[in-house]
Structures are given as structure tokens and as C-alpha cells.
Amino acid sequence: MTEFIRYSGILERDEQEELLAFARRLAEVSAAVIRPYFRNGFDVELKADESPVTAADRNAELAMRELIERTYPDHGVLGEEFGSHLPDARYRWVLDPIDGTKAFVSGAYLFGTLIALVKDDRPAIGVINQPIVGDYLVGVAQQTWLNGSPVHVAACDRLEDAILLSTDHWNVFNHQNGPAYEALTRRVKRYNNWGDCYGYSLVATGGAHIMMDPIMNEWDLMALIPIIEGAGGRITDWHGGDPVTGLSSVATNGALHDAVIRALGGESGR
């Protein structure tokens, strides 16, 4: 197997066990807030960037922040809705209460809660929790589990046989090499816009081979890195570099990664 650079952090055995259990509590607390809102006639507001936000987003993040600050008062928190607390802490929880709010407000299932534990500026635990379906996907550097069972990326070594996903086709043209990307979408076997965190969960569980976003915030990204790497895949920024600092993402089954980055006009990053 070809070795490549990994970007996940590593936890000691005892702290991993404790913090994985706590991450599950955060997912349960946020899910309990989100579920009553789903398909239930809530108000939708637009933020400054024209992205939607709801009371479900805000209240779920508040519930998680309160639990973190009560249980681990020396841990930092970064959330999409309420910003940063203790940004220089060695351990930080990075939260996106509803990743895929557009799907959520439409009554679609293609959304989830993202929870990451970052240690020494590297994401060491990643969670994608789907509060309606009940799927709990959690990863560390060495392993990823869906509802307690290990999962792995799917084998595929030719772009022509691959399933490619992304969140928003036209947004690529705003931030990256749009024509190169569009050529890639025509080269692969199948291309779908099953996006946001759902697309990354499909790569980690073997339902797709490639998922990418041309621009990401920290709360969109940190949880994905341990999940993809723990499942045996590879994740970099759009140009093949460190996704933590690059703030874009290309996730693959690993075998396809260099070919994808080359097709996008970047370097392999090995």
C-alpha cells in the first residue's frame, strides 16, 4: 500500500476512550435539540454570506457548548454560530451544529452535525451525526466506525470507474479552477451533488470514491479529516496540501487521490 501524509492528530489510549465517549454525548445532546425542528415549520434567516440559519442550528450549538464548558472548562470551543472560546487551548472542540442547513430547511436528510476534537492544532476525533436517521459516524486516525462497526473506503483505481460527489458545482468556479473540475466530472463514471458532510460520509463508508469542496471553514472541515483517514482514505486541500491550513478539501479512497489532484491542476502532496 502506498504511504501518504496523514493530517489527523493522535490521542493517548486513555484520553481517546474518554473523549470518544464525550463526543457521543455531544452528538446525543445536539440531536435531541435538532429533531423536533425537522419538517416542523421553523423560521429561516439569512446570514451576511446569504447562507441560511435556524433556531435549530443555534440551540444545538448552545447545548453542546454548555456541556463542553461544564465538563471540560479548560477546553476551547469554536462553533459556526457563536465563534471562539479559549482559542489557544491545547484541546478545542470544533462544532457545526447543522452542516447542510439548506438540505435541513428543505426537509432532506443530506445534513448532519459535525463535531471535532482538535489537540495541538490537529483534529484527533471526528464525528458526523445524522440526528434523524440515527447514523453515528466517528473516526480517529487509525479507525472509523459507523454505529459501532468498522467501515472502510471502497476500492477503485481508475477515475473512469469512480463516483464523484460535491456540494455545489458552480461554486468551484468562484474559488478554484472551474474548467479543470468540470472536465473531471465528465471523466468519472458518475457525478452527483450529494454534498456537505453527507458526501464525506459516503466516501468513508464506501458508497462513493471522491468528495470535494473548493472552500471550507474550520468548522466544516476538522471532523472530516480523522473520519476519512481512519477509514483508509486520503484528504488534502484542493492542491494536494495540508487541509487544516488549506481550507478546501478533496477526499478520496486514497488510490485515486494523486490522479484527482493532477486533474484539478495541483500537486500530489505525497
Tab-separated table of C-alpha atoms in Angstrom:
chain	number	residue	atom	x	y	z
A	1	MET	CA	0.000	0.000	0.000
A	2	THR	CA	1.298	3.459	-0.903
A	3	GLU	CA	2.071	5.600	2.128
A	4	PHE	CA	0.933	9.210	2.196
A	5	ILE	CA	0.937	12.108	4.597
A	6	ARG	CA	-1.740	11.975	7.275
A	7	TYR	CA	-3.086	15.082	8.961
A	8	SER	CA	-5.020	13.667	11.930
A	9	GLY	CA	-3.821	14.152	15.483
A	10	ILE	CA	-3.151	11.249	17.834
A	11	LEU	CA	-4.611	10.722	21.318
A	12	GLU	CA	-3.259	8.582	24.126
A	13	ARG	CA	-5.308	5.412	24.656
A	14	ASP	CA	-6.955	6.532	27.915
A	15	GLU	CA	-7.843	10.003	26.714
A	16	GLN	CA	-9.155	8.637	23.424
A	17	GLU	CA	-11.573	6.348	25.235
A	18	GLU	CA	-12.785	9.163	27.488
A	19	LEU	CA	-13.106	11.755	24.743
A	20	LEU	CA	-14.790	9.400	22.270
A	21	ALA	CA	-17.452	8.776	24.897
A	22	PHE	CA	-17.849	12.512	25.437
A	23	ALA	CA	-18.117	13.156	21.680
A	24	ARG	CA	-21.018	10.693	21.639
A	25	ARG	CA	-22.718	12.666	24.434
A	26	LEU	CA	-22.346	15.856	22.399
A	27	ALA	CA	-23.975	14.157	19.418
A	28	GLU	CA	-26.869	12.944	21.541
A	29	VAL	CA	-27.429	16.361	23.118
A	30	SER	CA	-27.406	18.165	19.775
A	31	ALA	CA	-29.649	15.558	18.122
A	32	ALA	CA	-32.253	15.970	20.863
A	33	VAL	CA	-32.398	19.686	20.055
A	34	ILE	CA	-32.492	19.296	16.272
A	35	ARG	CA	-35.071	16.531	15.839
A	36	PRO	CA	-38.183	18.492	16.938
A	37	TYR	CA	-37.442	21.204	14.354
A	38	PHE	CA	-37.142	18.899	11.342
A	39	ARG	CA	-40.027	19.434	8.888
A	40	ASN	CA	-41.840	21.396	11.579
A	41	GLY	CA	-42.356	24.927	10.262
A	42	PHE	CA	-39.475	26.926	11.744
A	43	ASP	CA	-38.217	30.347	10.656
A	44	VAL	CA	-35.186	30.589	8.384
A	45	GLU	CA	-32.883	33.618	8.473
A	46	LEU	CA	-30.081	34.582	6.097
A	47	LYS	CA	-26.632	35.396	7.454
A	48	ALA	CA	-24.334	38.022	5.955
A	49	ASP	CA	-22.983	35.494	3.425
A	50	GLU	CA	-26.564	34.621	2.363
A	51	SER	CA	-26.354	31.155	3.942
A	52	PRO	CA	-29.420	30.068	5.935
A	53	VAL	CA	-29.520	29.641	9.716
A	54	THR	CA	-32.295	28.455	12.021
A	55	ALA	CA	-33.061	28.206	15.724
A	56	ALA	CA	-32.112	24.528	15.427
A	57	ASP	CA	-28.541	25.490	14.417
A	58	ARG	CA	-28.189	27.982	17.235
A	59	ASN	CA	-29.807	25.982	20.009
A	60	ALA	CA	-27.954	22.781	19.133
A	61	GLU	CA	-24.630	24.603	19.268
A	62	LEU	CA	-25.542	26.251	22.567
A	63	ALA	CA	-26.402	22.860	24.064
A	64	MET	CA	-23.051	21.412	23.015
A	65	ARG	CA	-21.090	24.441	24.189
A	66	GLU	CA	-22.753	24.363	27.595
A	67	LEU	CA	-21.884	20.677	28.028
A	68	ILE	CA	-18.266	21.229	26.991
A	69	GLU	CA	-17.769	24.236	29.245
A	70	ARG	CA	-19.317	22.401	32.187
A	71	THR	CA	-17.366	19.162	31.682
A	72	TYR	CA	-14.027	20.472	30.379
A	73	PRO	CA	-13.762	24.136	31.375
A	74	ASP	CA	-10.162	24.343	30.148
A	75	HIS	CA	-11.060	23.157	26.620
A	76	GLY	CA	-11.591	25.651	23.839
A	77	VAL	CA	-14.638	25.757	21.576
A	78	LEU	CA	-15.120	27.030	18.045
A	79	GLY	CA	-18.626	26.940	16.613
A	80	GLU	CA	-20.128	28.232	13.395
A	81	GLU	CA	-22.864	30.192	15.149
A	82	PHE	CA	-21.178	31.591	18.286
A	83	GLY	CA	-17.492	31.878	17.497
A	84	SER	CA	-14.439	31.045	19.574
A	85	HIS	CA	-13.855	30.426	23.297
A	86	LEU	CA	-10.322	29.830	24.631
A	87	PRO	CA	-8.802	29.759	21.124
A	88	ASP	CA	-5.291	28.974	22.436
A	89	ALA	CA	-6.335	25.919	24.448
A	90	ARG	CA	-4.450	22.678	23.779
A	91	TYR	CA	-7.766	20.847	23.322
A	92	ARG	CA	-10.523	22.514	21.277
A	93	TRP	CA	-13.949	21.301	20.170
A	94	VAL	CA	-14.928	22.488	16.701
A	95	LEU	CA	-18.677	22.386	16.052
A	96	ASP	CA	-21.025	22.765	13.119
A	97	PRO	CA	-24.465	22.012	14.570
A	98	ILE	CA	-26.108	21.541	11.162
A	99	ASP	CA	-23.776	21.075	8.222
A	100	GLY	CA	-26.092	21.203	5.244
A	101	THR	CA	-28.652	23.692	6.540
A	102	LYS	CA	-30.063	24.127	3.020
A	103	ALA	CA	-30.939	20.428	2.980
A	104	PHE	CA	-32.311	20.647	6.523
A	105	VAL	CA	-34.676	23.520	5.734
A	106	SER	CA	-35.862	21.650	2.628
A	107	GLY	CA	-36.727	18.574	4.689
A	108	ALA	CA	-33.967	16.469	3.092
A	109	TYR	CA	-31.745	14.078	5.034
A	110	LEU	CA	-28.428	15.200	3.499
A	111	PHE	CA	-27.201	17.064	6.580
A	112	GLY	CA	-25.505	16.245	9.847
A	113	THR	CA	-23.853	17.575	12.973
A	114	LEU	CA	-20.072	17.904	12.773
A	115	ILE	CA	-18.038	17.553	15.960
A	116	ALA	CA	-14.238	17.542	16.078
A	117	LEU	CA	-11.746	17.388	18.898
A	118	VAL	CA	-8.560	19.225	17.958
A	119	LYS	CA	-5.424	18.516	20.006
A	120	ASP	CA	-2.310	20.619	19.435
A	121	ASP	CA	-3.925	22.086	16.296
A	122	ARG	CA	-4.587	18.662	14.737
A	123	PRO	CA	-8.055	17.045	14.543
A	124	ALA	CA	-7.911	13.824	16.576
A	125	ILE	CA	-11.614	12.852	16.699
A	126	GLY	CA	-14.215	13.494	14.037
A	127	VAL	CA	-17.972	12.907	14.192
A	128	ILE	CA	-20.727	13.136	11.602
A	129	ASN	CA	-24.050	12.521	13.331
A	130	GLN	CA	-27.304	12.331	11.365
A	131	PRO	CA	-29.939	13.115	14.017
A	132	ILE	CA	-32.974	11.986	12.014
A	133	VAL	CA	-31.713	8.715	10.529
A	134	GLY	CA	-29.631	7.958	13.622
A	135	ASP	CA	-26.332	7.245	11.837
A	136	TYR	CA	-23.326	7.994	14.046
A	137	LEU	CA	-20.031	8.067	12.136
A	138	VAL	CA	-16.901	8.630	14.226
A	139	GLY	CA	-13.263	8.458	13.257
A	140	VAL	CA	-9.785	8.658	14.742
A	141	ALA	CA	-6.510	8.422	12.852
A	142	GLN	CA	-6.457	4.623	12.913
A	143	GLN	CA	-10.140	3.640	12.535
A	144	THR	CA	-13.618	4.861	11.621
A	145	TRP	CA	-16.884	3.313	12.816
A	146	LEU	CA	-20.500	3.656	11.684
A	147	ASN	CA	-22.895	2.811	14.504
A	148	GLY	CA	-20.140	0.836	16.211
A	149	SER	CA	-18.994	-1.211	13.213
A	150	PRO	CA	-15.685	-0.510	11.406
A	151	VAL	CA	-16.014	0.986	7.937
A	152	HIS	CA	-13.555	1.416	5.103
A	153	VAL	CA	-13.289	3.253	1.810
A	154	ALA	CA	-14.148	1.369	-1.383
A	155	ALA	CA	-11.535	0.039	-3.785
A	156	CYS	CA	-11.228	1.877	-7.099
A	157	ASP	CA	-8.075	2.792	-9.006
A	158	ARG	CA	-9.397	4.394	-12.214
A	159	LEU	CA	-11.127	7.745	-12.454
A	160	GLU	CA	-13.310	6.297	-15.202
A	161	ASP	CA	-14.777	3.861	-12.655
A	162	ALA	CA	-15.215	6.373	-9.836
A	163	ILE	CA	-18.225	8.037	-8.220
A	164	LEU	CA	-17.553	11.742	-7.625
A	165	LEU	CA	-19.586	13.943	-5.273
A	166	SER	CA	-19.546	17.654	-4.457
A	167	THR	CA	-21.729	20.164	-2.684
A	168	ASP	CA	-22.167	22.912	-5.296
A	169	HIS	CA	-20.909	22.569	-8.856
A	170	TRP	CA	-20.867	26.262	-9.717
A	171	ASN	CA	-19.181	27.352	-6.504
A	172	VAL	CA	-15.987	25.699	-7.771
A	173	PHE	CA	-15.779	28.353	-10.478
A	174	ASN	CA	-15.799	31.044	-7.767
A	175	HIS	CA	-12.791	29.669	-5.883
A	176	GLN	CA	-10.801	27.106	-7.915
A	177	ASN	CA	-10.101	26.001	-11.487
A	178	GLY	CA	-13.659	25.513	-12.694
A	179	PRO	CA	-12.927	24.207	-16.206
A	180	ALA	CA	-10.490	21.558	-14.879
A	181	TYR	CA	-13.065	20.470	-12.333
A	182	GLU	CA	-15.841	20.260	-14.903
A	183	ALA	CA	-13.619	18.125	-17.136
A	184	LEU	CA	-13.107	15.760	-14.185
A	185	THR	CA	-16.864	15.492	-13.613
A	186	ARG	CA	-17.251	14.358	-17.230
A	187	ARG	CA	-14.411	11.842	-16.954
A	188	VAL	CA	-15.677	9.862	-13.963
A	189	LYS	CA	-18.281	7.118	-14.133
A	190	ARG	CA	-20.899	9.024	-12.117
A	191	TYR	CA	-21.200	12.538	-10.692
A	192	ASN	CA	-23.737	13.591	-8.033
A	193	ASN	CA	-24.274	16.664	-5.869
A	194	TRP	CA	-24.821	14.678	-2.658
A	195	GLY	CA	-22.876	17.228	-0.724
A	196	ASP	CA	-21.902	18.717	2.603
A	197	CYS	CA	-20.921	16.202	5.276
A	198	TYR	CA	-23.095	13.514	3.687
A	199	GLY	CA	-20.733	13.229	0.747
A	200	TYR	CA	-17.728	12.660	3.018
A	201	SER	CA	-19.626	10.051	4.979
A	202	LEU	CA	-20.271	8.173	1.722
A	203	VAL	CA	-16.564	8.165	0.877
A	204	ALA	CA	-15.696	6.877	4.367
A	205	THR	CA	-18.301	4.109	4.200
A	206	GLY	CA	-17.574	3.018	0.624
A	207	GLY	CA	-20.598	4.488	-1.146
A	208	ALA	CA	-18.544	6.906	-3.257
A	209	HIS	CA	-14.872	7.357	-4.123
A	210	ILE	CA	-14.316	11.159	-4.294
A	211	MET	CA	-15.846	14.138	-2.490
A	212	MET	CA	-14.613	17.720	-2.647
A	213	ASP	CA	-15.361	21.321	-1.701
A	214	PRO	CA	-13.469	24.312	-3.152
A	215	ILE	CA	-13.613	26.375	0.043
A	216	MET	CA	-14.195	25.357	3.654
A	217	ASN	CA	-14.380	26.909	7.096
A	218	GLU	CA	-12.652	25.260	10.045
A	219	TRP	CA	-15.983	24.034	11.440
A	220	ASP	CA	-16.845	22.428	8.078
A	221	LEU	CA	-13.557	20.606	7.812
A	222	MET	CA	-11.930	19.434	11.038
A	223	ALA	CA	-14.249	16.495	11.746
A	224	LEU	CA	-13.806	15.114	8.233
A	225	ILE	CA	-10.058	14.552	8.471
A	226	PRO	CA	-9.995	11.749	11.084
A	227	ILE	CA	-13.112	10.179	9.562
A	228	ILE	CA	-11.620	9.897	6.064
A	229	GLU	CA	-8.147	8.892	7.242
A	230	GLY	CA	-9.491	6.425	9.797
A	231	ALA	CA	-11.458	4.726	7.015
A	232	GLY	CA	-8.284	4.300	4.962
A	233	GLY	CA	-8.851	7.248	2.661
A	234	ARG	CA	-6.921	10.393	1.958
A	235	ILE	CA	-7.868	14.038	2.407
A	236	THR	CA	-5.940	17.146	1.363
A	237	ASP	CA	-6.712	20.646	0.250
A	238	TRP	CA	-7.581	21.285	-3.408
A	239	HIS	CA	-3.881	21.442	-4.341
A	240	GLY	CA	-2.712	18.329	-2.518
A	241	GLY	CA	-1.511	20.059	0.659
A	242	ASP	CA	-2.489	20.196	4.316
A	243	PRO	CA	-6.287	20.583	4.576
A	244	VAL	CA	-6.030	22.052	8.078
A	245	THR	CA	-4.308	25.153	6.736
A	246	GLY	CA	-5.531	24.968	3.137
A	247	LEU	CA	-9.236	25.361	3.963
A	248	SER	CA	-10.507	23.480	0.944
A	249	SER	CA	-10.945	19.725	0.675
A	250	VAL	CA	-10.530	16.768	-1.617
A	251	ALA	CA	-11.324	13.407	-0.011
A	252	THR	CA	-10.794	10.136	-1.839
A	253	ASN	CA	-10.351	6.426	-1.286
A	254	GLY	CA	-6.589	7.074	-1.412
A	255	ALA	CA	-5.800	5.153	-4.585
A	256	LEU	CA	-7.379	7.857	-6.753
A	257	HIS	CA	-6.031	10.857	-4.910
A	258	ASP	CA	-2.978	11.743	-6.974
A	259	ALA	CA	-4.937	11.395	-10.203
A	260	VAL	CA	-7.694	13.646	-8.871
A	261	ILE	CA	-5.263	16.354	-7.744
A	262	ARG	CA	-3.472	16.241	-11.096
A	263	ALA	CA	-6.783	16.552	-12.917
A	264	LEU	CA	-7.595	19.622	-10.817
A	265	GLY	CA	-4.234	21.167	-11.711
A	266	GLY	CA	-2.449	20.620	-8.371
A	267	GLU	CA	0.383	18.540	-6.932
A	268	SER	CA	0.070	15.132	-5.290
A	269	GLY	CA	1.206	16.318	-1.827
A	270	ARG	CA	2.751	12.926	-1.020
